[in-house]
Amino acid sequence: MNELVNSFMTGPDEKGRFGDFGGRFVSETLMPLILELEEQYEHAKTDQSFWDEMDFLWKHYVGRPSPLYFAERLTERLGGAKVYMKRDELNHTGAHKINNVLGQIILARRMGKSRIIAETGAGQHGVATATVCAKFGLKCVVYMGAHDVERQQPNVFRMKLLGAEVVPVTSGRGTLKDAMNDALRDWVTNVRDTFYCIGTVAGPHPYPAMVRDFQSIIGKEVREQMHEAEGRLPDTIIAAIGGGSNAMGLFYPFLDDKEVAIIGVEAGGKGVNAKMEHCASLTGGRPGVLHGNRTYLLQDDDGQILEGFSISAGLDYPGIGPEHSWLHDVGRAQYVSITDKEALEAFQLCCETEGIIPALEPSHALAHVTKIAPDLPEDHIICMNMCGRGDKDIFTVAKALGRDIS
Amino acid sequence: MTRIDAKFSALKDDGKKAFVAYIMAGDPSVETSLELMKGLPGAGVDVIELGLPFTDPMADGPTIQEAGQRALAGGMTLDKTLDMVREFRKDDAETPIVLMGYYNPIYSRGVSRFLNEAKEAGIDGLIIVDLPPEEDDELCIPAQKAGLNFIRLATPTTDDKRLPKVLENTSGFVYYVSITGITGAAAAEAQEVAPEVKRIKSQTDLPVIVGFGIRTPESAESIAGIADGCVVGSAIVGELASGRKVEDVLAFVKTLSDGAHRA
């Protein structure tokens, strides 16, 4: 089978599958909607005016391209491979999420949709969606687990300032997966005027492919910027994974460069063990069907979905994008996990050595860099995706470090 | 011919509409839901839809969501759900049972093993909400081959272009979801649903049963009147959740089935 694979970049197939993963596991009410979305996206994808609009806003509204930054002191401290950071935390709204939101909202406008709904965990995707909706004068409703509303108050207030309605989700256990359930319930009810702006590379086809395409700007820029800086491609690229959109955006343009090692870092929480106090779907889960796609999921023996656990609300999801599941199974990318404790240490190291306060999500990727860089030669180039800034996390970090800043 | 086919053919001969009742397996306990299930045929229920609890029921409203959570909290599993059906079948070899739920618990069990077990336990049909025709190879085709009906949902968004695809591999009956929305939401009016039922019936000989939002004997009667029958779920599940005794819930079910059978 592997001999038949000439490219890792051809997926998904016409059924929305990456190998056995992905698909369109949605209720009949939604099926015509996602078929229409697929048709409209396929059309937009080949329409130069669509990409011209994206490029203009990426540059003037988001601030792209984001810098590729050589982390000199961190490199010295680790004493091995050269570490570069892709600075997507410098984007407007402070994370990579807006890359995708812009694409989906421009598409929604072309489709004549007037109401945008979104799910959010840490609130970054919710803030990005509320931001772009404010810019275009669209009604915005964000579903957020009641538990996350509690622990991410600053982002809740941001969304409200931006004119969005934030709906605290109490169904299930009030977390990101429940927020996604309620967003789907909203969509199934308001089919005519509503566009569902999914925040990661999961959900029914075409979402995983569409979100990946919008986020791929990250990897495309890294290729060019690394060429300028080093005259060659990086040896290893690393990104953190909740649903996996920042990682897919970095990885995708490198999938066919066999000499580039690709590493995804899942949230290991308190450790990938039998107690399931983690969010490492690939390391600790098995294939199942949830939220419209087949992918690796945290679930019990009876196929009931388990809650993930991570210090990072943005990684707190029991699934992972289907393309990652496929890349895992075919062996093109390697997936590892990092514990809360390791991520916190990397968070502090990054603050102290580089003057960059990273979000807890990329702190996981950085923690893996600190593990492997010391054993690699000095001419080995690592590029990690600094996909979000850590302002939103300072309260969580303070609490974890036993400091009271309230 | 499955029990479902036999039942609809008998109802047709009698000139009667079908009354379909949904309950959640294991809500709030196996004992109570089994007692309720056993009483349904006596309360005029023609077809039983038995809900298989799932943690993430994305097409269901709060009433059914909470019923599933109560069942799971009480330790309900796929095996115990099948055991409930086996227990029911000891006294009732005729009432059709449709298992309704989501795909992951079945996928997790393994499709062929599940189909063997379901058939052996006495299940006659499946309604799996998150398996549209685009995913027919997963369960629909294997289920039909195993002799189970695969009942498809048709919805207001299923336009004429799409309808043949939805009907193609459907058997037993067609479940028309009368509104765009989740279970337990507001009901549609019979006069709005009538042309939709007519549209579906022009393309299939299967019975068309209408569900979502029916809560009273009056709406059971009016909706059943413009279709081949109707389904009530959330209203029954809600009665049980409010703490009413099984016999009282069954008395309520009887008023609904009387409504549908008057049509």
XYZ file of C-alpha atoms in Angstrom:
669
model
C 0.000 0.000 0.000
C 2.735 2.430 0.909
C 4.368 2.074 -2.507
C 1.163 3.430 -4.030
C 1.393 6.609 -2.007
C 3.329 9.095 -4.114
C 2.100 12.072 -2.184
C 0.772 12.649 1.306
C -0.953 15.828 0.125
C -3.776 14.424 -2.011
C -6.324 13.770 0.749
C -9.133 13.735 1.475
C -10.829 11.557 -1.155
C -14.294 12.337 -2.552
C -15.920 10.819 0.551
C -13.928 13.136 2.763
C -11.651 10.333 3.952
C -7.998 10.363 4.857
C -7.463 6.630 4.636
C -10.165 5.266 6.947
C -10.484 8.530 8.889
C -12.738 11.546 8.365
C -16.059 11.147 6.558
C -19.478 12.739 7.001
C -21.137 11.279 10.073
C -23.908 13.832 10.559
C -27.677 13.773 10.810
C -29.713 14.056 7.625
C -30.792 17.618 8.474
C -27.172 18.772 8.236
C -26.152 16.657 5.269
C -27.483 19.023 2.561
C -25.763 21.904 4.381
C -22.333 20.340 4.412
C -22.723 19.280 0.774
C -23.513 22.891 -0.119
C -20.555 24.082 1.935
C -18.280 21.632 0.134
C -19.489 22.835 -3.247
C -19.059 26.485 -2.316
C -15.620 25.894 -0.844
C -14.450 23.948 -3.892
C -15.592 26.868 -6.002
C -13.968 29.529 -3.793
C -10.707 27.580 -3.630
C -10.106 28.040 -7.341
C -11.382 31.625 -7.416
C -8.512 34.110 -7.405
C -10.696 36.894 -6.017
C -11.347 34.792 -2.901
C -7.631 34.419 -2.215
C -6.958 38.066 -3.092
C -9.415 39.069 -0.363
C -7.776 36.630 2.066
C -4.276 37.862 1.277
C -5.288 41.488 1.731
C -6.866 40.846 5.145
C -4.104 38.486 6.255
C -1.642 41.278 5.593
C -3.525 44.369 6.765
C -5.869 42.981 9.417
C -4.043 39.958 10.869
C -0.494 41.190 10.331
C 0.852 38.326 8.245
C 3.375 37.100 7.466
C 4.218 36.322 11.072
C 7.984 36.361 11.749
C 10.187 33.290 11.811
C 12.376 33.910 14.823
C 15.685 32.313 15.764
C 15.504 31.644 19.518
C 19.169 32.262 20.197
C 19.306 32.161 23.985
C 17.017 29.141 24.168
C 19.222 27.407 21.602
C 22.314 28.215 23.680
C 20.605 27.025 26.847
C 19.603 23.715 25.278
C 23.053 23.304 23.737
C 22.129 21.357 20.626
C 19.868 21.935 17.658
C 19.055 25.413 16.372
C 15.548 26.373 17.507
C 13.299 28.598 15.421
C 9.856 29.788 16.420
C 7.075 30.596 13.989
C 5.562 33.610 15.698
C 1.846 33.100 15.080
C 1.197 34.449 18.548
C 1.831 37.902 17.064
C -1.295 37.679 14.902
C -4.238 39.949 15.640
C -6.144 38.304 18.541
C -2.979 36.527 19.662
C -3.169 33.097 18.079
C -3.321 31.170 14.824
C -7.112 30.797 15.072
C -7.861 33.924 13.038
C -6.145 32.493 9.918
C -8.993 30.006 9.597
C -11.797 32.237 10.848
C -11.121 34.815 8.125
C -11.408 32.143 5.448
C -14.648 30.726 6.787
C -16.275 34.118 7.341
C -15.394 35.315 3.842
C -16.931 32.064 2.571
C -20.023 32.576 4.751
C -20.465 36.059 3.282
C -20.216 34.667 -0.240
C -22.881 32.113 0.703
C -25.180 34.871 1.971
C -25.211 33.659 5.588
C -25.960 36.356 8.145
C -25.482 34.498 11.432
C -22.245 32.848 12.549
C -21.987 30.241 15.292
C -18.824 28.812 16.810
C -17.661 26.578 19.639
C -14.756 27.511 21.826
C -12.694 25.926 24.580
C -10.091 28.350 25.912
C -11.897 31.123 24.090
C -9.268 31.845 21.414
C -11.397 30.614 18.525
C -14.417 32.358 20.029
C -12.523 35.642 20.274
C -11.215 35.291 16.701
C -14.727 34.556 15.410
C -16.281 37.424 17.393
C -13.533 39.713 16.048
C -14.077 38.932 12.381
C -17.874 39.046 12.822
C -17.540 42.516 14.348
C -15.404 43.590 11.413
C -18.039 42.459 8.925
C -21.128 43.307 10.999
C -22.344 39.721 11.318
C -24.339 38.282 14.199
C -22.141 35.966 16.255
C -23.115 33.305 18.806
C -20.346 31.428 20.628
C -20.966 28.188 22.525
C -18.610 27.683 25.425
C -18.669 25.037 28.147
C -19.901 26.458 31.457
C -16.725 25.178 33.098
C -14.576 27.021 30.537
C -16.656 30.190 30.945
C -15.657 30.109 34.610
C -11.940 29.650 34.036
C -11.590 31.950 30.985
C -13.446 35.075 32.120
C -11.174 37.568 30.274
C -11.911 35.911 26.937
C -15.638 35.776 27.714
C -15.581 39.528 28.332
C -13.559 40.103 25.148
C -16.160 38.253 23.081
C -18.950 40.296 24.641
C -17.075 43.553 23.961
C -16.843 42.444 20.359
C -20.618 42.099 20.242
C -20.902 38.326 20.388
C -23.442 36.425 22.412
C -21.679 33.858 24.612
C -23.844 30.854 25.495
C -22.578 28.873 28.507
C -23.125 25.183 27.763
C -24.351 23.105 30.678
C -25.303 19.987 28.710
C -23.101 16.947 29.249
C -20.267 18.067 31.466
C -19.975 21.591 30.133
C -16.674 21.328 28.244
C -15.441 21.898 24.678
C -16.990 18.714 23.289
C -20.348 19.672 24.786
C -19.977 23.162 23.316
C -19.504 21.508 19.911
C -22.616 19.372 20.489
C -24.658 22.465 21.285
C -23.269 24.344 18.283
C -24.356 21.407 16.105
C -27.804 21.492 17.766
C -28.043 25.204 16.967
C -27.033 24.578 13.354
C -29.578 21.799 12.926
C -32.250 24.235 14.184
C -31.178 27.341 12.225
C -30.280 25.812 8.896
C -31.235 28.638 6.574
C -29.263 31.671 7.748
C -26.510 30.154 9.907
C -22.886 29.276 9.133
C -21.014 27.057 11.567
C -17.427 28.272 11.872
C -15.528 25.272 13.291
C -12.274 26.150 15.014
C -10.156 23.123 14.258
C -9.354 20.479 11.636
C -12.185 18.226 12.843
C -15.899 17.834 12.130
C -17.561 16.456 9.009
C -15.961 16.842 5.574
C -15.159 19.458 4.228
C -14.167 21.105 7.540
C -10.923 19.177 8.215
C -9.610 19.913 4.712
C -10.914 23.477 4.575
C -9.507 24.499 7.962
C -6.187 22.862 7.059
C -6.068 24.798 3.793
C -6.646 28.107 5.603
C -4.076 27.301 8.290
C -1.510 26.125 5.718
C -0.417 29.731 5.345
C 1.715 28.964 8.426
C 3.754 26.221 6.771
C 3.969 28.026 3.442
C 5.504 31.057 5.127
C 7.917 28.876 7.110
C 9.189 27.308 3.870
C 9.970 30.706 2.387
C 11.300 32.251 5.565
C 13.507 29.274 6.398
C 14.900 29.419 2.894
C 15.786 33.059 3.453
C 17.277 32.451 6.889
C 19.101 29.175 6.343
C 18.923 28.482 2.626
C 17.213 25.171 3.237
C 14.259 23.412 4.829
C 14.127 22.694 8.575
C 15.063 19.193 9.723
C 12.264 18.901 12.268
C 8.966 20.716 12.641
C 6.982 20.526 15.870
C 3.543 21.717 16.948
C 1.058 21.184 19.764
C -2.206 19.372 19.102
C -5.662 19.665 20.616
C -7.884 19.277 17.566
C -4.728 19.939 15.581
C -5.273 22.992 13.381
C -2.056 24.888 14.077
C -0.133 21.648 13.630
C -1.873 20.739 10.376
C -1.207 24.274 9.117
C 2.498 23.915 9.804
C 2.802 20.274 8.688
C 0.789 20.190 5.485
C 3.166 22.067 3.162
C 6.004 19.757 4.349
C 4.245 16.387 4.058
C 6.036 15.446 0.843
C 9.461 16.605 2.010
C 10.491 13.219 3.314
C 13.672 14.610 4.859
C 11.646 16.829 7.218
C 10.710 15.051 10.453
C 7.222 15.950 11.695
C 6.271 15.762 15.364
C 2.859 16.453 16.900
C 2.666 17.002 20.646
C -0.475 15.980 22.500
C -1.500 17.096 25.980
C -0.435 14.425 28.446
C -2.188 16.098 31.395
C -1.184 14.318 34.556
C 0.320 11.504 32.480
C -0.973 9.114 29.811
C -2.199 6.365 32.097
C -5.201 4.185 32.771
C -6.894 6.969 34.729
C -7.311 8.941 31.489
C -6.205 12.220 33.054
C -4.935 13.468 29.696
C -6.032 14.513 26.205
C -3.683 12.346 24.172
C -6.159 10.839 21.682
C -3.485 9.173 19.539
C -1.301 7.901 22.363
C -4.151 6.898 24.679
C -7.278 6.507 22.510
C -8.641 4.358 19.698
C -10.637 5.019 16.504
C -14.272 6.009 16.869
C -16.913 8.344 15.444
C -17.756 11.712 16.983
C -18.697 15.186 15.740
C -19.019 14.098 12.137
C -15.750 12.256 11.634
C -13.951 9.017 12.356
C -10.752 9.607 14.245
C -8.836 8.547 17.352
C -10.946 9.290 20.439
C -10.724 8.952 24.178
C -13.512 6.492 24.937
C -14.407 3.664 27.272
C -14.854 0.000 26.307
C -18.492 0.652 25.430
C -17.791 3.474 22.975
C -18.847 6.235 25.367
C -16.720 9.373 24.987
C -14.470 10.338 27.886
C -13.573 13.832 29.010
C -10.005 14.862 28.392
C -7.876 16.515 31.016
C -5.217 19.168 30.486
C -4.004 22.328 32.169
C -4.497 23.916 28.761
C -8.175 24.511 27.971
C -7.264 24.748 24.274
C -6.037 21.148 24.169
C -8.899 19.815 26.285
C -10.706 17.802 23.587
C -11.158 14.000 23.485
C -10.586 13.781 19.716
C -8.104 14.923 17.089
C -8.395 15.943 13.448
C -8.791 12.900 11.151
C -5.790 13.814 8.990
C -3.565 13.521 12.060
C -5.026 10.051 12.742
C -4.106 9.069 9.216
C -0.607 10.600 9.354
C -0.126 8.693 12.604
C -1.238 5.368 11.143
C 0.810 5.673 7.934
C 3.788 6.821 9.982
C 4.435 10.114 8.197
C 4.266 12.048 11.456
C 5.301 11.074 14.943
C 3.029 11.879 17.878
C 4.232 12.266 21.442
C 2.734 13.592 24.646
C 3.880 16.155 27.186
C 2.565 16.459 30.736
C 1.183 19.583 32.403
C 4.303 19.780 34.511
C 6.669 19.634 31.538
C 4.608 22.259 29.699
C 4.764 24.595 32.707
C 8.540 24.277 32.868
C 8.839 25.089 29.166
C 6.469 28.023 29.643
C 8.789 29.512 32.279
C 11.928 28.757 30.297
C 10.528 30.586 27.278
C 9.605 33.635 29.379
C 13.075 33.794 30.920
C 15.265 33.078 27.893
C 13.356 34.727 25.062
C 11.092 37.351 26.623
C 8.103 35.649 25.086
C 5.143 34.583 27.224
C 3.812 31.587 25.310
C 0.319 30.163 25.572
C 0.107 26.837 27.404
C -0.710 25.093 24.107
C 2.607 25.846 22.321
C 4.368 25.364 25.667
C 3.671 21.667 25.088
C 5.450 21.805 21.723
C 8.296 23.757 23.285
C 8.629 21.210 26.080
C 9.251 18.509 23.502
C 11.833 20.747 21.819
C 13.663 21.015 25.140
C 13.682 17.214 25.347
C 15.148 16.501 21.912
C 17.255 19.572 21.053
C 20.154 18.884 23.469
C 20.879 15.518 21.782
C 20.814 16.873 18.250
C 23.791 18.382 16.373
C 24.220 22.144 16.112
C 23.402 22.160 12.416
C 20.051 20.483 13.015
C 17.215 22.989 12.541
C 14.008 22.703 14.533
C 11.013 24.896 13.850
C 8.236 24.937 16.437
C 4.934 26.716 16.049
C 4.452 29.426 18.665
C 0.736 29.354 17.910
C -0.539 31.578 20.708
C 0.486 34.094 23.306
C 0.163 33.370 27.004
C -1.588 36.450 28.391
C -4.800 34.439 28.709
C -2.986 31.785 30.756
C -1.242 33.801 33.446
C -3.948 33.096 36.038
C -3.810 29.358 35.366
C -0.026 29.386 35.529
C 0.011 31.430 38.733
C -2.374 28.966 40.328
C -0.283 25.993 39.186
C 2.838 27.649 40.596
C 1.068 28.324 43.882
C 1.058 32.116 43.539
C -1.919 34.317 44.309
C -2.320 37.197 41.830
C -6.073 37.682 42.071
C -40.212 -9.877 6.277
C -39.306 -8.359 9.633
C -41.674 -7.792 12.542
C -41.764 -4.151 11.409
C -42.946 -5.057 7.915
C -45.534 -7.471 9.377
C -46.858 -4.859 11.792
C -47.306 -2.191 9.133
C -48.958 -4.625 6.801
C -51.411 -5.637 9.572
C -52.128 -1.989 10.425
C -52.779 -1.267 6.774
C -55.241 -4.161 6.561
C -57.065 -2.751 9.598
C -56.988 0.770 8.179
C -55.143 1.960 11.285
C -52.344 4.447 11.828
C -49.219 3.422 13.710
C -48.265 4.774 17.098
C -44.542 4.619 17.802
C -43.166 5.314 21.298
C -39.574 6.125 22.220
C -38.047 5.347 25.594
C -34.423 5.437 26.744
C -32.936 2.086 27.745
C -31.810 2.163 31.358
C -33.509 5.434 32.304
C -33.438 5.805 35.223
C -32.620 2.117 35.816
C -32.823 -1.131 33.875
C -35.682 -2.369 36.072
C -37.857 0.715 35.603
C -37.247 1.086 31.886
C -37.893 -2.633 31.342
C -41.146 -2.386 33.273
C -42.127 0.597 31.121
C -41.114 -1.188 27.936
C -43.132 -4.275 28.813
C -46.207 -2.126 29.389
C -46.001 -0.245 26.070
C -47.811 -2.777 23.835
C -50.708 -2.862 26.318
C -50.819 0.947 26.141
C -51.445 0.778 22.419
C -47.888 1.132 21.169
C -47.395 -0.494 17.768
C -43.638 -0.053 17.448
C -41.098 0.535 20.243
C -38.103 2.748 19.666
C -35.525 1.906 22.282
C -32.882 4.577 22.817
C -29.293 3.408 23.196
C -27.659 5.925 25.540
C -24.659 7.903 24.251
C -22.538 10.575 25.918
C -22.818 12.969 22.967
C -26.338 12.901 21.495
C -25.945 15.844 19.146
C -29.428 15.605 17.570
C -31.293 15.462 20.870
C -32.817 18.146 23.036
C -32.370 18.410 26.822
C -35.050 15.815 27.743
C -33.438 12.951 25.832
C -29.900 14.151 26.645
C -30.660 13.987 30.344
C -32.350 10.595 30.014
C -29.191 9.243 28.374
C -27.033 10.719 31.111
C -29.216 9.182 33.818
C -28.971 5.813 32.073
C -25.179 6.029 31.724
C -24.813 7.204 35.312
C -26.801 4.133 36.312
C -24.292 1.933 34.494
C -26.229 1.295 31.275
C -24.247 -0.347 28.470
C -24.864 -1.833 25.050
C -24.851 -5.330 26.564
C -27.436 -4.391 29.177
C -29.577 -2.767 26.479
C -29.513 -5.995 24.472
C -30.330 -7.944 27.646
C -33.372 -5.709 28.119
C -34.566 -6.645 24.648
C -34.002 -10.367 25.368
C -36.000 -10.045 28.569
C -38.826 -8.253 26.720
C -38.883 -10.920 24.019
C -39.576 -13.648 26.600
C -43.186 -12.396 26.804
C -43.609 -10.620 23.488
C -42.601 -12.133 20.184
C -44.486 -9.672 18.004
C -43.997 -6.014 18.908
C -41.289 -4.589 16.652
C -38.293 -3.032 18.387
C -36.183 -0.371 16.714
C -32.894 0.501 18.374
C -32.254 4.245 18.058
C -29.002 5.947 18.814
C -25.594 7.024 17.561
C -22.934 5.103 15.705
C -19.947 5.065 18.046
C -21.140 2.464 20.591
C -21.941 0.152 17.658
C -18.682 0.881 15.830
C -16.828 0.296 19.074
C -18.471 -3.126 19.448
C -17.661 -4.032 15.826
C -20.417 -3.937 13.202
C -20.723 -7.645 12.413
C -20.605 -8.706 16.035
C -23.184 -6.064 16.916
C -25.523 -7.164 14.111
C -25.370 -10.804 15.240
C -26.066 -9.856 18.822
C -28.850 -7.399 17.963
C -30.603 -9.874 15.692
C -30.294 -12.682 18.217
C -31.599 -10.438 21.032
C -34.727 -9.650 19.029
C -34.116 -6.195 17.568
C -35.837 -5.621 14.247
C -34.539 -2.310 12.989
C -32.030 0.458 13.529
C -32.228 4.239 13.441
C -28.717 5.621 13.655
C -28.844 9.389 13.614
C -25.293 10.113 12.469
C -25.218 7.708 9.525
C -26.515 9.516 6.415
C -26.745 7.688 3.045
C -23.214 8.881 2.249
C -21.979 6.411 4.898
C -24.216 3.456 3.901
C -21.305 1.036 3.639
C -20.657 1.401 7.372
C -23.800 -0.163 8.830
C -26.853 0.282 6.607
C -25.910 -2.265 3.934
C -24.528 -4.856 6.412
C -27.665 -4.450 8.572
C -30.022 -5.082 5.650
C -27.975 -8.149 4.713
C -28.290 -9.381 8.301
C -32.072 -9.087 8.053
C -32.523 -5.915 10.092
C -34.386 -2.886 8.808
C -32.406 0.314 8.481
C -34.797 3.195 8.974
C -33.721 6.506 7.592
C -34.621 9.986 8.699
C -35.928 12.395 6.073
C -35.995 16.066 7.046
C -37.252 19.418 5.776
C -33.782 19.976 4.293
C -33.988 16.754 2.261
C -34.926 18.302 -1.079
C -36.318 16.500 -4.131
C -32.882 16.068 -5.611
C -31.649 14.302 -2.493
C -34.762 12.325 -1.557
C -34.094 9.322 -3.859
C -30.681 8.885 -2.246
C -32.238 8.951 1.226
C -34.921 6.433 0.232
C -32.638 4.111 -1.729
C -31.418 1.846 1.067
C -34.199 2.552 3.552
C -36.441 -0.252 4.752
C -39.178 -0.802 7.342
C -40.484 2.743 7.292
C -39.354 6.301 6.665
C -39.090 8.554 9.719
C -39.961 12.084 8.689
C -38.491 14.671 11.058
C -41.153 17.366 10.928
C -38.951 20.302 11.892
C -35.368 21.461 11.499
C -34.166 21.065 15.036
C -33.581 18.698 17.904
C -35.885 16.250 19.667
C -38.394 17.803 22.024
C -38.523 21.127 20.173
C -41.709 22.902 19.083
C -44.133 20.903 16.957
C -44.925 21.485 13.349
C -48.537 21.977 12.281
C -50.212 19.096 10.465
C -51.097 21.272 7.496
C -47.428 22.203 7.050
C -46.255 18.612 7.283
C -48.926 17.151 4.986
C -47.362 18.271 1.667
C -43.955 16.973 2.811
C -45.387 13.539 3.615
C -47.107 13.535 0.260
C -43.830 14.418 -1.449
C -42.057 11.474 0.218
C -44.908 9.053 -0.449
C -44.805 9.917 -4.134
C -41.339 8.374 -4.219
C -41.729 5.339 -1.959
C -44.195 2.625 -0.983
C -42.808 2.469 2.555
C -44.936 3.817 5.425
C -44.047 7.384 6.423
C -44.061 8.053 10.153
C -43.732 11.596 11.486
C -41.885 12.563 14.640
C -40.290 15.456 16.622
C -42.358 17.832 18.717
C -45.539 15.745 19.229
C -46.605 15.974 22.888
C -50.393 15.678 23.112
C -53.143 13.236 22.036
C -54.511 16.007 19.814
C -51.302 16.529 17.877
C -50.737 12.751 17.740
C -54.128 12.500 16.078
C -53.660 15.362 13.652
C -50.129 14.346 12.622
C -50.981 10.647 12.331
C -53.949 11.740 10.213
C -51.745 13.115 7.467
C -49.166 10.277 7.568
C -49.007 6.545 8.299
C -48.403 7.185 11.976
C -46.485 9.255 14.461
C -43.683 8.994 17.021
C -43.637 10.445 20.532
C -40.415 10.455 22.521
C -39.508 13.464 24.670
C -43.037 13.845 26.094
C -42.994 10.253 27.394
C -39.413 10.432 28.628
C -40.252 13.746 30.317
C -43.206 12.206 32.178
C -40.963 9.499 33.574
C -38.296 12.059 34.499
C -40.826 14.143 36.416
C -41.084 11.273 38.878
C -44.354 9.743 37.768
C -44.910 6.046 38.327
C -44.601 3.638 35.429
C -48.355 2.907 35.464
C -49.108 6.639 35.237
C -46.659 7.068 32.375
C -48.337 4.150 30.607
C -51.735 5.763 31.126
C -50.345 8.895 29.439
C -48.971 6.768 26.594
C -52.439 5.243 26.187
C -53.968 8.695 25.649
C -51.377 9.361 22.940
C -51.895 6.035 21.186
C -55.676 6.514 21.372
C -55.133 9.878 19.689
C -53.056 8.370 16.913
C -55.439 5.452 16.472
C -58.433 7.804 16.164
C -56.830 9.333 13.102
